[in-house]
GROMACS .gro file of N, CA, C and O in nm:
model
  488
    1GLN      N    1  -4.311   2.283  -0.306
    1GLN     CA    2  -4.375   2.248  -0.180
    1GLN      C    3  -4.271   2.195  -0.082
    1GLN      O    4  -4.162   2.155  -0.121
    2VAL      N    5  -4.310   2.191   0.045
    2VAL     CA    6  -4.219   2.144   0.148
    2VAL      C    7  -4.205   1.993   0.140
    2VAL      O    8  -4.302   1.920   0.126
    3GLN      N    9  -4.080   1.949   0.145
    3GLN     CA   10  -4.051   1.806   0.150
    3GLN      C   11  -3.954   1.777   0.262
    3GLN      O   12  -3.854   1.849   0.279
    4LEU      N   13  -3.984   1.673   0.338
    4LEU     CA   14  -3.895   1.625   0.443
    4LEU      C   15  -3.866   1.478   0.414
    4LEU      O   16  -3.961   1.399   0.402
    5VAL      N   17  -3.739   1.444   0.404
    5VAL     CA   18  -3.701   1.308   0.368
    5VAL      C   19  -3.609   1.252   0.475
    5VAL      O   20  -3.495   1.299   0.491
    6GLU      N   21  -3.659   1.150   0.546
    6GLU     CA   22  -3.580   1.086   0.650
    6GLU      C   23  -3.493   0.974   0.594
    6GLU      O   24  -3.531   0.911   0.494
    7SER      N   25  -3.383   0.948   0.659
    7SER     CA   26  -3.296   0.836   0.625
    7SER      C   27  -3.220   0.793   0.749
    7SER      O   28  -3.217   0.866   0.849
    8GLY      N   29  -3.159   0.676   0.741
    8GLY     CA   30  -3.072   0.630   0.849
    8GLY      C   31  -3.133   0.526   0.941
    8GLY      O   32  -3.065   0.477   1.032
    9GLY      N   33  -3.258   0.492   0.918
    9GLY     CA   34  -3.318   0.388   1.001
    9GLY      C   35  -3.260   0.252   0.971
    9GLY      O   36  -3.184   0.234   0.876
   10GLY      N   37  -3.296   0.154   1.053
   10GLY     CA   38  -3.247   0.018   1.031
   10GLY      C   39  -3.268  -0.068   1.154
   10GLY      O   40  -3.345  -0.031   1.244
   11SER      N   41  -3.200  -0.182   1.156
   11SER     CA   42  -3.209  -0.276   1.266
   11SER      C   43  -3.078  -0.277   1.342
   11SER      O   44  -2.971  -0.278   1.282
   12VAL      N   45  -3.089  -0.280   1.473
   12VAL     CA   46  -2.970  -0.277   1.559
   12VAL      C   47  -3.001  -0.354   1.686
   12VAL      O   48  -3.117  -0.365   1.727
   13GLN      N   49  -2.898  -0.405   1.749
   13GLN     CA   50  -2.916  -0.473   1.877
   13GLN      C   51  -2.921  -0.372   1.991
   13GLN      O   52  -2.869  -0.260   1.979
   14ALA      N   53  -2.983  -0.412   2.098
   14ALA     CA   54  -2.991  -0.326   2.216
   14ALA      C   55  -2.851  -0.281   2.258
   14ALA      O   56  -2.757  -0.360   2.256
   15GLY      N   57  -2.842  -0.154   2.294
   15GLY     CA   58  -2.713  -0.096   2.328
   15GLY      C   59  -2.642  -0.030   2.212
   15GLY      O   60  -2.543   0.042   2.233
   16GLY      N   61  -2.691  -0.054   2.093
   16GLY     CA   62  -2.628   0.002   1.974
   16GLY      C   63  -2.672   0.145   1.946
   16GLY      O   64  -2.745   0.206   2.024
   17SER      N   65  -2.624   0.195   1.832
   17SER     CA   66  -2.650   0.334   1.794
   17SER      C   67  -2.697   0.343   1.650
   17SER      O   68  -2.662   0.259   1.567
   18LEU      N   69  -2.775   0.446   1.624
   18LEU     CA   70  -2.814   0.483   1.488
   18LEU      C   71  -2.818   0.634   1.480
   18LEU      O   72  -2.843   0.703   1.580
   19ARG      N   73  -2.799   0.686   1.359
   19ARG     CA   74  -2.812   0.829   1.336
   19ARG      C   75  -2.912   0.852   1.225
   19ARG      O   76  -2.891   0.809   1.112
   20LEU      N   77  -3.020   0.919   1.259
   20LEU     CA   78  -3.122   0.954   1.161
   20LEU      C   79  -3.093   1.093   1.104
   20LEU      O   80  -3.045   1.180   1.175
   21SER      N   81  -3.126   1.109   0.976
   21SER     CA   82  -3.115   1.239   0.911
   21SER      C   83  -3.249   1.275   0.848
   21SER      O   84  -3.324   1.186   0.806
   22CYS      N   85  -3.275   1.403   0.839
   22CYS     CA   86  -3.396   1.452   0.773
   22CYS      C   87  -3.356   1.572   0.688
   22CYS      O   88  -3.317   1.677   0.742
   23ALA      N   89  -3.364   1.555   0.557
   23ALA     CA   90  -3.330   1.662   0.464
   23ALA      C   91  -3.456   1.738   0.425
   23ALA      O   92  -3.554   1.677   0.379
   24ALA      N   93  -3.454   1.868   0.445
   24ALA     CA   94  -3.570   1.952   0.418
   24ALA      C   95  -3.548   2.035   0.292
   24ALA      O   96  -3.436   2.079   0.264
   25SER      N   97  -3.655   2.055   0.217
   25SER     CA   98  -3.651   2.142   0.100
   25SER      C   99  -3.784   2.213   0.087
   25SER      O  100  -3.886   2.170   0.145
   26GLY      N  101  -3.783   2.326   0.014
   26GLY     CA  102  -3.906   2.400  -0.008
   26GLY      C  103  -3.946   2.491   0.106
   26GLY      O  104  -4.060   2.538   0.111
   27LEU      N  105  -3.855   2.514   0.198
   27LEU     CA  106  -3.882   2.604   0.309
   27LEU      C  107  -3.755   2.678   0.349
   27LEU      O  108  -3.645   2.639   0.313
   28THR      N  109  -3.776   2.788   0.422
   28THR     CA  110  -3.662   2.864   0.475
   28THR      C  111  -3.620   2.794   0.604
   28THR      O  112  -3.668   2.826   0.713
   29PHE      N  113  -3.533   2.696   0.590
   29PHE     CA  114  -3.504   2.601   0.697
   29PHE      C  115  -3.468   2.670   0.828
   29PHE      O  116  -3.516   2.630   0.934
   30GLY      N  117  -3.389   2.774   0.822
   30GLY     CA  118  -3.344   2.841   0.944
   30GLY      C  119  -3.455   2.906   1.024
   30GLY      O  120  -3.436   2.940   1.141
   31SER      N  121  -3.574   2.921   0.964
   31SER     CA  122  -3.686   2.984   1.033
   31SER      C  123  -3.781   2.882   1.096
   31SER      O  124  -3.881   2.922   1.156
   32TYR      N  125  -3.749   2.756   1.081
   32TYR     CA  126  -3.840   2.651   1.125
   32TYR      C  127  -3.785   2.574   1.246
   32TYR      O  128  -3.667   2.542   1.251
   33ALA      N  129  -3.874   2.546   1.338
   33ALA     CA  130  -3.846   2.449   1.442
   33ALA      C  131  -3.863   2.310   1.382
   33ALA      O  132  -3.951   2.287   1.298
   34MET      N  133  -3.778   2.219   1.425
   34MET     CA  134  -3.781   2.083   1.372
   34MET      C  135  -3.800   1.984   1.487
   34MET      O  136  -3.753   2.008   1.600
   35GLY      N  137  -3.865   1.875   1.457
   35GLY     CA  138  -3.886   1.775   1.560
   35GLY      C  139  -3.875   1.633   1.506
   35GLY      O  140  -3.894   1.609   1.387
   36TRP      N  141  -3.841   1.544   1.596
   36TRP     CA  142  -3.848   1.400   1.569
   36TRP      C  143  -3.958   1.342   1.656
   36TRP      O  144  -3.966   1.372   1.777
   37PHE      N  145  -4.040   1.260   1.594
   37PHE     CA  146  -4.149   1.192   1.661
   37PHE      C  147  -4.141   1.045   1.625
   37PHE      O  148  -4.074   1.009   1.529
   38ARG      N  149  -4.211   0.961   1.699
   38ARG     CA  150  -4.210   0.818   1.667
   38ARG      C  151  -4.346   0.757   1.696
   38ARG      O  152  -4.422   0.808   1.779
   39GLN      N  153  -4.371   0.647   1.627
   39GLN     CA  154  -4.495   0.574   1.647
   39GLN      C  155  -4.467   0.425   1.642
   39GLN      O  156  -4.422   0.373   1.539
   40ALA      N  157  -4.495   0.360   1.753
   40ALA     CA  158  -4.480   0.214   1.762
   40ALA      C  159  -4.613   0.149   1.724
   40ALA      O  160  -4.719   0.213   1.735
   41PRO      N  161  -4.610   0.023   1.681
   41PRO     CA  162  -4.735  -0.045   1.643
   41PRO      C  163  -4.837  -0.042   1.755
   41PRO      O  164  -4.806  -0.074   1.871
   42GLY      N  165  -4.959   0.000   1.722
   42GLY     CA  166  -5.066   0.003   1.819
   42GLY      C  167  -5.061   0.117   1.919
   42GLY      O  168  -5.142   0.122   2.012
   43LYS      N  169  -4.967   0.207   1.900
   43LYS     CA  170  -4.953   0.319   1.993
   43LYS      C  171  -4.968   0.452   1.920
   43LYS      O  172  -4.953   0.460   1.799
   44ALA      N  173  -4.995   0.555   1.997
   44ALA     CA  174  -5.006   0.689   1.940
   44ALA      C  175  -4.868   0.745   1.906
   44ALA      O  176  -4.767   0.704   1.966
   45ARG      N  177  -4.867   0.838   1.813
   45ARG     CA  178  -4.741   0.904   1.780
   45ARG      C  179  -4.698   0.989   1.901
   45ARG      O  180  -4.782   1.053   1.965
   46GLU      N  181  -4.569   0.989   1.929
   46GLU     CA  182  -4.519   1.063   2.044
   46GLU      C  183  -4.396   1.145   2.009
   46GLU      O  184  -4.322   1.112   1.916
   47LEU      N  185  -4.377   1.250   2.086
   47LEU     CA  186  -4.263   1.338   2.067
   47LEU      C  187  -4.136   1.270   2.117
   47LEU      O  188  -4.138   1.203   2.221
   48VAL      N  189  -4.027   1.286   2.042
   48VAL     CA  190  -3.898   1.233   2.083
   48VAL      C  191  -3.804   1.349   2.120
   48VAL      O  192  -3.750   1.353   2.230
   49ALA      N  193  -3.785   1.442   2.025
   49ALA     CA  194  -3.692   1.552   2.048
   49ALA      C  195  -3.729   1.668   1.956
   49ALA      O  196  -3.781   1.648   1.847
   50LEU      N  197  -3.700   1.790   2.004
   50LEU     CA  198  -3.727   1.911   1.928
   50LEU      C  199  -3.603   1.999   1.926
   50LEU      O  200  -3.522   1.995   2.020
   51ILE      N  201  -3.592   2.081   1.821
   51ILE     CA  202  -3.486   2.179   1.816
   51ILE      C  203  -3.543   2.306   1.754
   51ILE      O  204  -3.608   2.301   1.650
   52SER      N  205  -3.519   2.417   1.820
   52SER     CA  206  -3.571   2.545   1.771
   52SER      C  207  -3.485   2.599   1.658
   52SER      O  208  -3.376   2.545   1.630
   53SER      N  209  -3.531   2.706   1.598
   53SER     CA  210  -3.451   2.771   1.494
   53SER      C  211  -3.320   2.823   1.551
   53SER      O  212  -3.220   2.833   1.478
   54GLY      N  213  -3.318   2.850   1.679
   54GLY     CA  214  -3.197   2.897   1.745
   54GLY      C  215  -3.119   2.786   1.813
   54GLY      O  216  -3.027   2.813   1.891
   55SER      N  217  -3.158   2.661   1.785
   55SER     CA  218  -3.091   2.540   1.834
   55SER      C  219  -3.112   2.511   1.983
   55SER      O  220  -3.035   2.436   2.042
   56SER      N  221  -3.216   2.567   2.043
   56SER     CA  222  -3.257   2.519   2.175
   56SER      C  223  -3.320   2.382   2.156
   56SER      O  224  -3.388   2.358   2.056
   57THR      N  225  -3.299   2.295   2.254
   57THR     CA  226  -3.348   2.157   2.239
   57THR      C  227  -3.442   2.117   2.352
   57THR      O  228  -3.441   2.176   2.461
   58TYR      N  229  -3.521   2.016   2.321
   58TYR     CA  230  -3.615   1.958   2.419
   58TYR      C  231  -3.620   1.809   2.392
   58TYR      O  232  -3.624   1.766   2.276
   59TYR      N  233  -3.621   1.729   2.499
   59TYR     CA  234  -3.625   1.583   2.484
   59TYR      C  235  -3.735   1.523   2.570
   59TYR      O  236  -3.761   1.569   2.681
   60ALA      N  237  -3.794   1.418   2.517
   60ALA     CA  238  -3.884   1.339   2.598
   60ALA      C  239  -3.802   1.272   2.708
   60ALA      O  240  -3.685   1.238   2.689
   61ASP      N  241  -3.863   1.252   2.823
   61ASP     CA  242  -3.792   1.191   2.936
   61ASP      C  243  -3.736   1.053   2.900
   61ASP      O  244  -3.629   1.014   2.947
   62SER      N  245  -3.807   0.982   2.815
   62SER     CA  246  -3.768   0.845   2.781
   62SER      C  247  -3.638   0.837   2.702
   62SER      O  248  -3.577   0.730   2.695
   63VAL      N  249  -3.597   0.948   2.640
   63VAL     CA  250  -3.476   0.945   2.558
   63VAL      C  251  -3.368   1.039   2.609
   63VAL      O  252  -3.257   1.040   2.556
   64LYS      N  253  -3.400   1.114   2.712
   64LYS     CA  254  -3.304   1.212   2.764
   64LYS      C  255  -3.175   1.142   2.808
   64LYS      O  256  -3.178   1.040   2.877
   65GLY      N  257  -3.062   1.196   2.764
   65GLY     CA  258  -2.932   1.137   2.798
   65GLY      C  259  -2.886   1.030   2.701
   65GLY      O  260  -2.770   0.987   2.707
   66ARG      N  261  -2.975   0.985   2.613
   66ARG     CA  262  -2.940   0.881   2.515
   66ARG      C  263  -2.945   0.934   2.371
   66ARG      O  264  -2.868   0.889   2.286
   67PHE      N  265  -3.037   1.026   2.345
   67PHE     CA  266  -3.056   1.079   2.210
   67PHE      C  267  -3.009   1.224   2.206
   67PHE      O  268  -3.022   1.298   2.304
   68THR      N  269  -2.959   1.266   2.089
   68THR     CA  270  -2.917   1.404   2.069
   68THR      C  271  -2.969   1.455   1.935
   68THR      O  272  -2.944   1.394   1.832
   69ILE      N  273  -3.042   1.565   1.940
   69ILE     CA  274  -3.091   1.628   1.818
   69ILE      C  275  -3.000   1.745   1.782
   69ILE      O  276  -2.951   1.817   1.870
   70SER      N  277  -2.976   1.763   1.654
   70SER     CA  278  -2.893   1.874   1.607
   70SER      C  279  -2.940   1.915   1.468
   70SER      O  280  -3.018   1.843   1.405
   71ARG      N  281  -2.893   2.030   1.424
   71ARG     CA  282  -2.933   2.077   1.292
   71ARG      C  283  -2.816   2.145   1.224
   71ARG      O  284  -2.729   2.204   1.288
   72ASP      N  285  -2.816   2.137   1.091
   72ASP     CA  286  -2.719   2.206   1.008
   72ASP      C  287  -2.799   2.294   0.912
   72ASP      O  288  -2.852   2.244   0.812
   73ASN      N  289  -2.807   2.421   0.943
   73ASN     CA  290  -2.890   2.510   0.863
   73ASN      C  291  -2.836   2.526   0.721
   73ASN      O  292  -2.913   2.545   0.626
   74ALA      N  293  -2.706   2.519   0.705
   74ALA     CA  294  -2.647   2.532   0.572
   74ALA      C  295  -2.689   2.416   0.482
   74ALA      O  296  -2.703   2.433   0.360
   75LYS      N  297  -2.708   2.299   0.540
   75LYS     CA  298  -2.747   2.181   0.463
   75LYS      C  299  -2.897   2.157   0.466
   75LYS      O  300  -2.947   2.066   0.397
   76GLY      N  301  -2.969   2.234   0.548
   76GLY     CA  302  -3.113   2.212   0.558
   76GLY      C  303  -3.147   2.075   0.613
   76GLY      O  304  -3.243   2.010   0.570
   77THR      N  305  -3.069   2.031   0.711
   77THR     CA  306  -3.083   1.895   0.762
   77THR      C  307  -3.088   1.895   0.914
   77THR      O  308  -3.014   1.970   0.980
   78VAL      N  309  -3.172   1.809   0.968
   78VAL     CA  310  -3.178   1.786   1.112
   78VAL      C  311  -3.141   1.640   1.138
   78VAL      O  312  -3.173   1.552   1.057
   79TYR      N  313  -3.072   1.616   1.248
   79TYR     CA  314  -3.022   1.484   1.281
   79TYR      C  315  -3.076   1.438   1.416
   79TYR      O  316  -3.111   1.519   1.502
   80LEU      N  317  -3.080   1.307   1.433
   80LEU     CA  318  -3.110   1.247   1.562
   80LEU      C  319  -3.009   1.136   1.586
   80LEU      O  320  -3.015   1.031   1.521
   81GLN      N  321  -2.915   1.163   1.676
   81GLN     CA  322  -2.817   1.061   1.715
   81GLN      C  323  -2.879   0.981   1.829
   81GLN      O  324  -2.915   1.037   1.933
   82MET      N  325  -2.891   0.850   1.808
   82MET     CA  326  -2.955   0.763   1.906
   82MET      C  327  -2.853   0.663   1.957
   82MET      O  328  -2.804   0.579   1.881
   83ASP      N  329  -2.820   0.673   2.084
   83ASP     CA  330  -2.725   0.584   2.149
   83ASP      C  331  -2.795   0.501   2.256
   83ASP      O  332  -2.905   0.534   2.300
   84SER      N  333  -2.729   0.395   2.300
   84SER     CA  334  -2.784   0.307   2.404
   84SER      C  335  -2.928   0.269   2.374
   84SER      O  336  -3.017   0.278   2.460
   85LEU      N  337  -2.950   0.227   2.252
   85LEU     CA  338  -3.086   0.195   2.209
   85LEU      C  339  -3.144   0.077   2.285
   85LEU      O  340  -3.071  -0.016   2.324
   86LYS      N  341  -3.276   0.084   2.308
   86LYS     CA  342  -3.349  -0.019   2.381
   86LYS      C  343  -3.458  -0.076   2.290
   86LYS      O  344  -3.503  -0.007   2.198
   87PRO      N  345  -3.502  -0.197   2.317
   87PRO     CA  346  -3.612  -0.254   2.236
   87PRO      C  347  -3.735  -0.164   2.233
   87PRO      O  348  -3.804  -0.159   2.131
   88GLU      N  349  -3.762  -0.092   2.341
   88GLU     CA  350  -3.879  -0.005   2.345
   88GLU      C  351  -3.863   0.120   2.257
   88GLU      O  352  -3.958   0.197   2.242
   89ASP      N  353  -3.745   0.140   2.199
   89ASP     CA  354  -3.727   0.249   2.103
   89ASP      C  355  -3.773   0.208   1.962
   89ASP      O  356  -3.774   0.292   1.871
   90THR      N  357  -3.810   0.083   1.944
   90THR     CA  358  -3.856   0.035   1.814
   90THR      C  359  -3.983   0.109   1.772
   90THR      O  360  -4.081   0.114   1.847
   91ALA      N  361  -3.977   0.170   1.654
   91ALA     CA  362  -4.090   0.250   1.605
   91ALA      C  363  -4.055   0.303   1.466
   91ALA      O  364  -3.940   0.291   1.421
   92VAL      N  365  -4.156   0.361   1.403
   92VAL     CA  366  -4.129   0.443   1.284
   92VAL      C  367  -4.101   0.584   1.334
   92VAL      O  368  -4.178   0.640   1.412
   93TYR      N  369  -3.991   0.640   1.289
   93TYR     CA  370  -3.949   0.773   1.332
   93TYR      C  371  -3.980   0.873   1.220
   93TYR      O  372  -3.944   0.852   1.104
   94TYR      N  373  -4.045   0.982   1.260
   94TYR     CA  374  -4.085   1.086   1.167
   94TYR      C  375  -4.017   1.218   1.200
   94TYR      O  376  -4.003   1.255   1.316
   95CYS      N  377  -3.982   1.289   1.095
   95CYS     CA  378  -3.932   1.425   1.106
   95CYS      C  379  -4.049   1.520   1.077
   95CYS      O  380  -4.134   1.489   0.993
   96ALA      N  381  -4.053   1.632   1.147
   96ALA     CA  382  -4.160   1.729   1.126
   96ALA      C  383  -4.106   1.871   1.140
   96ALA      O  384  -4.004   1.893   1.207
   97ALA      N  385  -4.177   1.965   1.080
   97ALA     CA  386  -4.134   2.105   1.081
   97ALA      C  387  -4.251   2.197   1.107
   97ALA      O  388  -4.364   2.168   1.066
   98ARG      N  389  -4.223   2.307   1.175
   98ARG     CA  390  -4.323   2.412   1.191
   98ARG      C  391  -4.252   2.546   1.197
   98ARG      O  392  -4.140   2.558   1.249
   99ARG      N  393  -4.317   2.646   1.142
   99ARG     CA  394  -4.261   2.779   1.147
   99ARG      C  395  -4.289   2.836   1.286
   99ARG      O  396  -4.401   2.829   1.335
  100GLY      N  397  -4.189   2.891   1.349
  100GLY     CA  398  -4.208   2.949   1.481
  100GLY      C  399  -4.137   2.867   1.589
  100GLY      O  400  -4.039   2.800   1.562
  101TYR      N  401  -4.191   2.874   1.711
  101TYR     CA  402  -4.123   2.810   1.824
  101TYR      C  403  -4.141   2.659   1.822
  101TYR      O  404  -4.229   2.605   1.754
  102HIS      N  405  -4.057   2.591   1.900
  102HIS     CA  406  -4.057   2.445   1.900
  102HIS      C  407  -4.163   2.391   1.995
  102HIS      O  408  -4.133   2.344   2.105
  103SER      N  409  -4.284   2.395   1.949
  103SER     CA  410  -4.398   2.349   2.028
  103SER      C  411  -4.386   2.200   2.060
  103SER      O  412  -4.337   2.122   1.979
  104ILE      N  413  -4.436   2.162   2.179
  104ILE     CA  414  -4.436   2.020   2.216
  104ILE      C  415  -4.563   1.950   2.167
  104ILE      O  416  -4.578   1.829   2.184
  105LEU      N  417  -4.654   2.026   2.107
  105LEU     CA  418  -4.779   1.968   2.058
  105LEU      C  419  -4.762   1.913   1.917
  105LEU      O  420  -4.727   1.986   1.824
  106ILE      N  421  -4.789   1.784   1.901
  106ILE     CA  422  -4.776   1.721   1.769
  106ILE      C  423  -4.863   1.791   1.666
  106ILE      O  424  -4.822   1.809   1.551
  107SER      N  425  -4.980   1.833   1.706
  107SER     CA  426  -5.076   1.894   1.614
  107SER      C  427  -5.029   2.029   1.561
  107SER      O  428  -5.085   2.082   1.464
  108ASP      N  429  -4.927   2.088   1.624
  108ASP     CA  430  -4.876   2.217   1.579
  108ASP      C  431  -4.781   2.205   1.460
  108ASP      O  432  -4.744   2.306   1.401
  109TYR      N  433  -4.742   2.084   1.427
  109TYR     CA  434  -4.644   2.064   1.319
  109TYR      C  435  -4.716   2.047   1.186
  109TYR      O  436  -4.803   1.963   1.172
  110ASP      N  437  -4.675   2.130   1.090
  110ASP     CA  438  -4.746   2.140   0.963
  110ASP      C  439  -4.695   2.044   0.856
  110ASP      O  440  -4.769   2.006   0.766
  111HIS      N  441  -4.568   2.010   0.865
  111HIS     CA  442  -4.504   1.933   0.758
  111HIS      C  443  -4.440   1.809   0.816
  111HIS      O  444  -4.371   1.818   0.919
  112TRP      N  445  -4.460   1.697   0.747
  112TRP     CA  446  -4.413   1.568   0.797
  112TRP      C  447  -4.343   1.490   0.688
  112TRP      O  448  -4.380   1.497   0.570
  113GLY      N  449  -4.241   1.413   0.728
  113GLY     CA  450  -4.177   1.320   0.637
  113GLY      C  451  -4.254   1.189   0.632
  113GLY      O  452  -4.355   1.173   0.700
  114GLN      N  453  -4.203   1.096   0.554
  114GLN     CA  454  -4.272   0.968   0.534
  114GLN      C  455  -4.237   0.866   0.641
  114GLN      O  456  -4.305   0.764   0.654
  115GLY      N  457  -4.133   0.892   0.718
  115GLY     CA  458  -4.095   0.804   0.827
  115GLY      C  459  -3.986   0.706   0.789
  115GLY      O  460  -3.970   0.671   0.672
  116THR      N  461  -3.911   0.663   0.890
  116THR     CA  462  -3.808   0.561   0.871
  116THR      C  463  -3.815   0.464   0.989
  116THR      O  464  -3.831   0.505   1.104
  117GLN      N  465  -3.806   0.336   0.959
  117GLN     CA  466  -3.823   0.232   1.061
  117GLN      C  467  -3.694   0.212   1.140
  117GLN      O  468  -3.585   0.200   1.082
  118VAL      N  469  -3.709   0.207   1.270
  118VAL     CA  470  -3.599   0.172   1.361
  118VAL      C  471  -3.644   0.049   1.440
  118VAL      O  472  -3.750   0.052   1.503
  119THR      N  473  -3.564  -0.056   1.434
  119THR     CA  474  -3.595  -0.179   1.506
  119THR      C  475  -3.477  -0.214   1.595
  119THR      O  476  -3.364  -0.226   1.548
  120VAL      N  477  -3.505  -0.230   1.724
  120VAL     CA  478  -3.402  -0.263   1.821
  120VAL      C  479  -3.434  -0.400   1.880
  120VAL      O  480  -3.540  -0.418   1.941
  121SER      N  481  -3.344  -0.493   1.864
  121SER     CA  482  -3.365  -0.629   1.914
  121SER      C  483  -3.289  -0.650   2.044
  121SER      O  484  -3.183  -0.591   2.066
  122SER      N  485  -3.346  -0.736   2.126
  122SER     CA  486  -3.284  -0.761   2.258
  122SER      C  487  -3.181  -0.873   2.250
  122SER      O  488  -3.170  -0.943   2.151
   0.00000   0.00000   0.00000
């Protein structure tokens, strides 16, 4: 079965950086669009960044210019480099996958990881 395992979360001060990784197994990774999403306490889950099977990218306005999504098809891994972190970036970050194009709709993603906590202090 499909498994997505996130890592790299933690606590950092505002202005700092973190790099999240998501290792995928049980799927033909190169055929899947991958996304990072996040959910803060009391808020709905929201899109952060997407990358297509052909490595086209899409970013939420709130992270554009600060976050970078990338993928390594040989390793079956997608990354999220997060720079200039702000307290409002504090959330649980989830990796997700869907076969086909990199839809911006959360409901279009079929497979989800368990999440990794990112905490940014001021």
